[in-house]
Protein backbone atom coordinates (compact mmCIF):
# COMPACT_ATOMS: atom_id res chain seq x y z
CA UNK A 1 0.00 0.00 0.00
CA UNK A 2 1.40 3.39 -0.92
CA UNK A 3 0.46 6.79 0.41
CA UNK A 4 -0.65 9.02 -2.46
CA UNK A 5 -1.20 12.13 -0.38
CA UNK A 6 -2.24 13.54 2.97
CA UNK A 7 -5.13 15.98 2.68
CA UNK A 8 -5.03 18.75 5.27
CA UNK A 9 -8.05 19.27 7.51
CA UNK A 10 -8.22 20.93 10.94
CA UNK A 11 -10.18 18.11 12.62
CA UNK A 12 -9.80 14.91 10.60
CA UNK A 13 -6.66 13.10 9.46
CA UNK A 14 -7.29 12.34 5.78
CA UNK A 15 -4.98 10.04 3.82
CA UNK A 16 -5.35 8.78 0.27
CA UNK A 17 -3.71 5.43 -0.48
CA UNK A 18 -3.27 3.40 -3.66
CA UNK A 19 -3.39 -0.35 -3.30
CA UNK A 20 -4.18 -3.30 -5.54
CA UNK A 21 -5.91 -1.26 -8.27
CA UNK A 22 -7.94 0.79 -5.80
CA UNK A 23 -7.79 4.13 -4.09
CA UNK A 24 -8.49 4.00 -0.37
CA UNK A 25 -9.59 7.21 1.29
CA UNK A 26 -9.00 6.90 5.03
CA UNK A 27 -10.41 9.39 7.52
CA UNK A 28 -9.41 9.25 11.19
CA UNK A 29 -10.82 11.10 14.16
CA UNK A 30 -9.68 10.01 17.60
CA UNK A 31 -9.90 6.22 17.88
CA UNK A 32 -12.31 5.88 14.93
CA UNK A 33 -11.66 5.34 11.22
CA UNK A 34 -13.71 5.44 8.05
CA UNK A 35 -12.34 3.99 4.81
CA UNK A 36 -13.83 4.47 1.37
CA UNK A 37 -12.58 2.31 -1.53
CA UNK A 38 -12.91 3.08 -5.22
CA UNK A 39 -11.46 1.28 -8.20
CA UNK A 40 -8.75 3.22 -10.04
CA UNK A 41 -10.69 2.32 -13.22
CA UNK A 42 -13.68 4.35 -11.95
CA UNK A 43 -11.64 7.52 -11.46
CA UNK A 44 -10.91 9.32 -14.72
CA UNK A 45 -9.07 12.24 -13.12
CA UNK A 46 -6.82 10.22 -10.82
CA UNK A 47 -6.26 11.32 -7.26
CA UNK A 48 -7.18 14.93 -8.17
CA UNK A 49 -10.73 13.80 -8.88
CA UNK A 50 -10.98 12.08 -5.52
CA UNK A 51 -9.72 15.24 -3.79
CA UNK A 52 -12.58 17.18 -5.44
CA UNK A 53 -15.07 14.68 -4.02
CA UNK A 54 -13.97 15.62 -0.50
CA UNK A 55 -16.22 18.63 -0.27
CA UNK A 56 -17.78 20.29 2.77
CA UNK A 57 -21.01 18.26 2.58
CA UNK A 58 -19.05 14.98 2.47
CA UNK A 59 -16.86 16.00 5.40
CA UNK A 60 -19.86 17.11 7.46
CA UNK A 61 -21.50 13.72 6.87
CA UNK A 62 -18.27 11.99 7.88
CA UNK A 63 -18.12 13.98 11.13
CA UNK A 64 -21.72 13.03 11.89
CA UNK A 65 -20.84 9.39 11.26
CA UNK A 66 -17.85 9.68 13.61
CA UNK A 67 -20.19 11.03 16.29
CA UNK A 68 -22.60 8.12 15.70
CA UNK A 69 -19.69 5.68 15.92
CA UNK A 70 -18.65 7.18 19.26
CA UNK A 71 -22.22 6.94 20.54
CA UNK A 72 -22.49 3.29 19.44
CA UNK A 73 -19.19 2.45 21.10
CA UNK A 74 -20.05 4.20 24.36
CA UNK A 75 -23.49 2.55 24.50
CA UNK A 76 -22.14 -0.97 24.01
CA UNK A 77 -19.47 -0.37 26.64
CA UNK A 78 -22.09 0.92 29.07
CA UNK A 79 -24.40 -2.06 28.40
CA UNK A 80 -21.63 -4.61 28.83
CA UNK A 81 -19.62 -3.29 31.74
CA UNK A 82 -19.69 -5.35 34.88
Short mmCIF file of C-alpha atoms in Angstrom, two decimals, residues 39-76:
data_model
loop_
_atom_site.label_atom_id
_atom_site.label_comp_id
_atom_site.label_asym_id
_atom_site.label_seq_id
_atom_site.Cartn_x
_atom_site.Cartn_y
_atom_site.Cartn_z
CA UNK A 39 -11.46 1.28 -8.20
CA UNK A 40 -8.75 3.22 -10.04
CA UNK A 41 -10.69 2.32 -13.22
CA UNK A 42 -13.68 4.35 -11.95
CA UNK A 43 -11.64 7.52 -11.46
CA UNK A 44 -10.91 9.32 -14.72
CA UNK A 45 -9.07 12.24 -13.12
CA UNK A 46 -6.82 10.22 -10.82
CA UNK A 47 -6.26 11.32 -7.26
CA UNK A 48 -7.18 14.93 -8.17
CA UNK A 49 -10.73 13.80 -8.88
CA UNK A 50 -10.98 12.08 -5.52
CA UNK A 51 -9.72 15.24 -3.79
CA UNK A 52 -12.58 17.18 -5.44
CA UNK A 53 -15.07 14.68 -4.02
CA UNK A 54 -13.97 15.62 -0.50
CA UNK A 55 -16.22 18.63 -0.27
CA UNK A 56 -17.78 20.29 2.77
CA UNK A 57 -21.01 18.26 2.58
CA UNK A 58 -19.05 14.98 2.47
CA UNK A 59 -16.86 16.00 5.40
CA UNK A 60 -19.86 17.11 7.46
CA UNK A 61 -21.50 13.72 6.87
CA UNK A 62 -18.27 11.99 7.88
CA UNK A 63 -18.12 13.98 11.13
CA UNK A 64 -21.72 13.03 11.89
CA UNK A 65 -20.84 9.39 11.26
CA UNK A 66 -17.85 9.68 13.61
CA UNK A 67 -20.19 11.03 16.29
CA UNK A 68 -22.60 8.12 15.70
CA UNK A 69 -19.69 5.68 15.92
CA UNK A 70 -18.65 7.18 19.26
CA UNK A 71 -22.22 6.94 20.54
CA UNK A 72 -22.49 3.29 19.44
CA UNK A 73 -19.19 2.45 21.10
CA UNK A 74 -20.05 4.20 24.36
CA UNK A 75 -23.49 2.55 24.50
CA UNK A 76 -22.14 -0.97 24.01
#
